[in-house]
Coordinates of C-alpha atoms in Angstrom, one line a residue:
X1 CA 5.8 56.6 -263.1
X2 CA 5.1 56.5 -259.1
X3 CA 7.9 55.7 -256.9
X4 CA 7.5 52.0 -256.7
X5 CA 10.4 52.0 -253.4
X6 CA 7.6 52.5 -251.2
X7 CA 4.2 50.7 -251.1
X8 CA 0.8 53.0 -250.6
X9 CA -2.5 52.0 -251.1
X10 CA -3.9 56.4 -251.1
X11 CA -4.2 57.1 -254.5
X12 CA -3.3 60.8 -253.2
X13 CA 0.4 59.6 -252.4
X14 CA 0.7 57.8 -255.7
X15 CA -0.3 61.0 -257.3
X16 CA 1.8 63.4 -255.4
X17 CA 4.7 60.7 -255.6
X18 CA 5.2 62.1 -259.4
X19 CA 4.0 65.7 -259.3
X20 CA 3.5 68.4 -257.1
X21 CA 0.4 69.1 -255.5
X22 CA -0.4 72.2 -257.9
X23 CA 0.8 70.2 -260.6
X24 CA -1.8 68.9 -263.5
X25 CA -1.9 65.3 -265.0
X26 CA -3.5 65.2 -268.2
X27 CA -6.7 63.1 -267.3
X28 CA -6.5 63.5 -263.4
X29 CA -9.3 66.1 -262.2
X30 CA -8.9 67.5 -258.7
X31 CA -11.2 69.2 -256.1
X32 CA -10.7 70.4 -252.4
X33 CA -13.3 71.2 -250.0
X34 CA -12.2 72.5 -246.5
X35 CA -13.9 72.4 -243.6
X36 CA -11.9 74.5 -241.1
X37 CA -14.3 74.9 -238.4
X38 CA -14.1 70.5 -238.1
X39 CA -10.5 70.5 -239.4
X40 CA -11.6 68.0 -242.2
X41 CA -10.1 68.3 -245.4
X42 CA -11.5 66.5 -248.5
X43 CA -10.2 66.1 -251.4
X44 CA -11.6 64.2 -254.6
X45 CA -9.6 63.3 -257.4
X46 CA -11.3 61.8 -260.8
X47 CA -8.8 59.4 -262.7
X48 CA -10.7 59.9 -266.3
X49 CA -8.9 58.0 -268.8
X50 CA -6.2 55.2 -269.3
X51 CA -3.2 57.4 -270.0
X52 CA -4.0 59.1 -266.1
X53 CA -4.6 55.2 -264.9
X54 CA -0.8 53.8 -266.1
X55 CA 0.9 57.3 -265.0
X56 CA -0.1 56.9 -261.1
X57 CA -0.8 53.1 -261.5
X58 CA -4.5 53.2 -260.0
X59 CA -7.6 52.5 -261.7
X60 CA -9.9 54.7 -263.7
X61 CA -12.5 56.1 -261.0
X62 CA -13.0 58.3 -258.3
X63 CA -11.0 58.5 -255.2
X64 CA -12.2 60.6 -252.1
X65 CA -9.4 61.5 -249.6
X66 CA -10.5 62.5 -246.3
X67 CA -7.8 64.1 -244.2
X68 CA -8.2 64.4 -240.3
X69 CA -5.3 65.1 -238.6
X70 CA -6.7 64.2 -235.1
X71 CA -8.8 61.0 -236.5
X72 CA -6.9 59.1 -233.8
X73 CA -7.4 61.2 -230.6
X74 CA -10.3 60.6 -228.6
X75 CA -13.0 63.7 -229.2
X76 CA -16.2 62.3 -229.2
X77 CA -17.7 65.6 -230.8
X78 CA -15.0 65.7 -233.4
X79 CA -15.8 62.1 -234.3
X80 CA -19.0 62.7 -234.8
X81 CA -18.4 65.4 -237.6
X82 CA -15.8 62.7 -239.0
X83 CA -18.9 60.3 -239.0
X84 CA -21.3 62.7 -240.7
X85 CA -18.9 63.9 -243.3
X86 CA -18.2 60.0 -244.2
X87 CA -21.9 59.3 -244.6
X88 CA -22.3 62.4 -246.9
X89 CA -19.0 61.1 -249.6
X90 CA -20.4 57.4 -249.0
X91 CA -23.7 58.5 -249.9
X92 CA -22.4 60.3 -253.2
X93 CA -20.6 57.4 -254.5
X94 CA -23.3 55.2 -254.0
X95 CA -26.0 57.6 -256.0
X96 CA -23.2 57.9 -258.6
X97 CA -23.4 53.9 -259.3
X98 CA -26.9 52.7 -258.4
X99 CA -29.8 53.7 -261.0
X100 CA -32.9 54.0 -258.7
X101 CA -36.0 52.3 -259.5
X102 CA -38.9 52.4 -257.0
X103 CA -37.0 49.5 -254.5
X104 CA -34.4 50.2 -251.9
X105 CA -31.0 49.6 -252.6
X106 CA -29.4 46.1 -250.8
X107 CA -26.0 46.7 -249.6
X108 CA -23.4 44.2 -248.5
X109 CA -20.5 45.5 -246.3
X110 CA -17.7 43.5 -246.2
X111 CA -15.2 43.9 -243.3
X112 CA -11.8 42.7 -244.5
X113 CA -8.8 41.9 -242.5
X114 CA -7.6 39.5 -240.1
X115 CA -9.1 40.2 -236.6
X116 CA -6.1 38.6 -234.3
X117 CA -4.0 41.2 -235.6
X118 CA -4.8 44.4 -234.6
X119 CA -3.6 46.8 -237.2
X120 CA -5.4 44.6 -239.7
X121 CA -8.6 44.1 -237.6
X122 CA -10.5 47.5 -239.0
X123 CA -12.9 45.7 -241.3
X124 CA -13.8 43.2 -238.7
X125 CA -14.3 46.0 -236.1
X126 CA -16.3 48.4 -238.3
X127 CA -18.9 45.6 -239.1
X128 CA -19.4 44.8 -234.8
X129 CA -20.9 48.2 -234.7
X130 CA -23.3 48.2 -237.8
X131 CA -27.0 48.0 -237.8
X132 CA -28.1 45.2 -240.1
X133 CA -31.3 45.2 -241.4
X134 CA -31.5 42.4 -244.2
X135 CA -32.8 39.9 -241.6
X136 CA -35.6 42.3 -240.9
X137 CA -37.0 43.2 -244.3
X138 CA -36.8 39.0 -245.1
X139 CA -39.4 38.5 -242.1
X140 CA -41.3 41.1 -241.1
X141 CA -41.0 43.4 -244.6
X142 CA -39.5 47.0 -245.5
X143 CA -42.2 48.7 -243.2
X144 CA -39.9 47.8 -240.4
X145 CA -37.0 50.2 -242.0
X146 CA -39.6 52.7 -243.2
X147 CA -37.4 55.6 -243.8
X148 CA -33.9 53.9 -244.3
X149 CA -31.6 54.8 -247.1
X150 CA -30.7 51.0 -247.9
X151 CA -30.9 47.5 -246.6
X152 CA -28.2 46.2 -245.2
X153 CA -26.0 42.9 -244.8
X154 CA -22.4 42.2 -243.4
X155 CA -20.1 39.5 -243.8
X156 CA -16.4 39.2 -242.1
X157 CA -14.9 36.7 -244.7
X158 CA -11.2 36.3 -242.6
X159 CA -8.0 36.0 -244.4
X160 CA -7.0 33.1 -246.5
X161 CA -4.8 31.6 -243.6
X162 CA -7.8 31.2 -241.7
X163 CA -10.1 30.0 -244.3
X164 CA -8.0 28.5 -246.9
X165 CA -10.1 30.6 -249.3
X166 CA -9.2 33.7 -251.3
X167 CA -11.6 36.7 -250.3
X168 CA -13.0 37.1 -253.6
X169 CA -13.9 33.2 -253.5
X170 CA -16.0 33.9 -250.6
X171 CA -17.8 37.2 -251.3
X172 CA -18.7 36.5 -254.7
X173 CA -20.5 33.4 -253.6
X174 CA -22.4 35.7 -251.1
X175 CA -23.0 38.1 -253.6
X176 CA -24.7 35.4 -256.2
X177 CA -26.7 33.8 -253.4
X178 CA -27.8 36.9 -251.5
X179 CA -27.9 39.3 -254.5
X180 CA -27.0 42.9 -253.1
X181 CA -27.0 45.7 -255.4
X182 CA -23.6 47.2 -254.0
X183 CA -20.4 45.5 -252.1
X184 CA -19.2 48.4 -249.7
X185 CA -15.6 46.7 -248.4
X186 CA -13.3 48.3 -245.4
X187 CA -10.2 47.2 -245.2
X188 CA -6.9 48.5 -243.3
X189 CA -4.4 50.4 -245.7
X190 CA -0.6 51.3 -245.8
X191 CA 0.7 54.4 -246.2
X192 CA 3.5 56.3 -248.0
X193 CA 3.9 59.2 -245.5
X194 CA 4.1 58.5 -241.7
X195 CA 2.1 61.8 -241.3
X196 CA -1.3 60.1 -243.1
X197 CA -1.3 57.0 -240.2
X198 CA -4.1 56.9 -238.4
X199 CA -5.0 60.3 -240.1
X200 CA -6.9 59.9 -243.5
X201 CA -9.7 57.8 -244.9
X202 CA -10.0 56.9 -248.3
X203 CA -13.1 56.4 -250.4
X204 CA -13.2 54.9 -253.7
X205 CA -15.5 53.5 -256.3
X206 CA -12.7 51.3 -257.9
X207 CA -12.9 48.5 -255.5
X208 CA -9.7 47.0 -253.8
X209 CA -6.9 44.7 -254.0
X210 CA -6.5 42.9 -250.4
X211 CA -3.4 42.6 -249.0
X212 CA -1.9 45.0 -251.9
X213 CA -0.4 47.8 -249.5
X214 CA 1.7 44.9 -247.4
X215 CA 2.9 43.1 -250.7
X216 CA 0.3 40.1 -250.3
X217 CA -1.7 40.3 -253.5
X218 CA -4.8 38.8 -253.8
X219 CA -7.9 38.4 -256.1
X220 CA -9.2 42.3 -256.7
X221 CA -12.4 43.1 -255.3
X222 CA -14.1 44.8 -258.2
X223 CA -17.0 45.3 -260.6
X224 CA -15.4 43.0 -263.0
X225 CA -14.7 40.1 -260.4
X226 CA -18.0 40.1 -258.5
X227 CA -20.4 41.6 -260.7
X228 CA -21.9 44.8 -258.7
X229 CA -20.5 48.0 -257.8
X230 CA -17.7 48.0 -255.7
X231 CA -17.1 51.2 -252.9
X232 CA -13.9 50.6 -250.6
X233 CA -13.2 52.6 -247.5
X234 CA -9.9 52.5 -246.0
X235 CA -8.0 54.1 -243.1
X236 CA -3.9 53.6 -243.3
X237 CA -2.8 51.7 -240.2
X238 CA 0.6 50.8 -241.4
X239 CA 4.0 52.3 -243.3
X240 CA 6.4 50.1 -244.9
X241 CA 9.6 50.2 -242.6
X242 CA 11.6 51.2 -245.7
X243 CA 9.4 54.9 -245.7
X244 CA 10.9 55.8 -242.4
X245 CA 14.4 54.8 -243.7
X246 CA 13.8 57.1 -246.7
X247 CA 12.6 60.0 -244.9
X248 CA 15.0 59.7 -242.0
X249 CA 17.8 59.8 -245.3
X250 CA 15.8 63.0 -247.0
X251 CA 15.5 64.6 -243.4
X252 CA 19.2 64.2 -242.6
X253 CA 20.4 65.0 -246.2
X254 CA 21.9 61.7 -246.9
X255 CA 22.7 61.4 -250.6
X256 CA 21.0 58.6 -251.9
X257 CA 21.0 55.9 -253.6
X258 CA 21.1 54.2 -250.3
X259 CA 20.6 50.0 -249.8
X260 CA 18.0 48.8 -248.1
X261 CA 18.0 45.4 -246.8
X262 CA 15.6 42.7 -247.7
X263 CA 14.8 42.3 -244.3
X264 CA 13.5 45.8 -244.0
X265 CA 11.4 45.5 -246.7
X266 CA 9.4 43.0 -245.1
X267 CA 8.9 44.9 -242.1
X268 CA 5.9 47.4 -241.4
X269 CA 5.2 49.6 -238.8
X270 CA 2.2 51.0 -236.9
X271 CA 1.4 53.2 -234.1
X272 CA 2.4 51.8 -230.1
X273 CA -1.4 52.5 -229.0
X274 CA -3.0 50.7 -232.1
X275 CA -5.6 48.9 -230.0
X276 CA -7.4 51.9 -228.7
X277 CA -7.0 53.7 -231.9
X278 CA -8.6 50.9 -234.2
X279 CA -11.4 51.0 -231.6
X280 CA -12.0 54.5 -231.7
X281 CA -11.5 54.7 -235.6
X282 CA -13.9 51.7 -236.5
X283 CA -16.3 52.8 -234.3
X284 CA -16.4 56.2 -236.4
X285 CA -16.2 54.3 -239.6
X286 CA -19.4 52.4 -238.8
X287 CA -21.2 55.5 -237.5
X288 CA -20.9 56.9 -240.7
X289 CA -21.7 54.3 -242.5
X290 CA -25.1 53.7 -240.4
X291 CA -26.1 57.2 -240.8
X292 CA -25.7 57.2 -244.7
X293 CA -28.1 53.9 -244.5
X294 CA -30.5 55.7 -242.3
X295 CA -29.9 54.4 -239.1
X296 CA -29.0 57.3 -237.3
X297 CA -30.9 59.9 -235.3
X298 CA -28.8 62.5 -236.8
X299 CA -30.9 64.6 -239.6
X300 CA -29.6 64.6 -243.2

């Protein structure tokens, strides 16, 4: 079973915590695509059955891990390539979960997290930069977005401490009222490895458990709970402080087991320049979504 001492929201880390990268787990299919020119490595992991799901502690579905080591750095050209790659991966997930007819799909984007806590503000910041078109279609018709891939709406539901309501309650009510075809949720994640901090983008068609990475479990946002397909996009912005302790122990060859006090188990660590990083990467993610939806000058 996965190492439960350290929390992670990344499915690839959950898999790698119980096996080497080149080992096979029955019911898990892994493929890899490397863009060496742009230094972007994409790993697609499909969890195909209940055995595999129970083994790594993740729901059945598809998990796409984009390894982008310079995601936090200021390089507009590089970020543009990341947005293009993200757009392609997001569109593939949408195409696999939406059965097309003659209508343009309606997509609701939810930016999860606390806008007042910088390391948790990825979702709200992404929504700030999205091109929203549902109101345009309602008042002016589809001709105004001719050629677009989808019609978009967005919401930042806040956190329970601000609203007194579970995120799933808020989004569920919006879904029932506005009837989107697909829900795309954006959230900050927690990683097992400090090397993945602000250097990985995860996309999955299995939905999301808000707050699970920091042990603050809320009702899941999945097809089962909201009634439509849910695609989640996340970037790890924090690591469990326990991670640093265990990694230091391993690096210095200190013999386990070690005891970690409860105060450390309640702490999470982020980068000292997280405010600038969130501003930069949130724009990269929003541009990827905008490209996917067809609201960009970048050709397909």
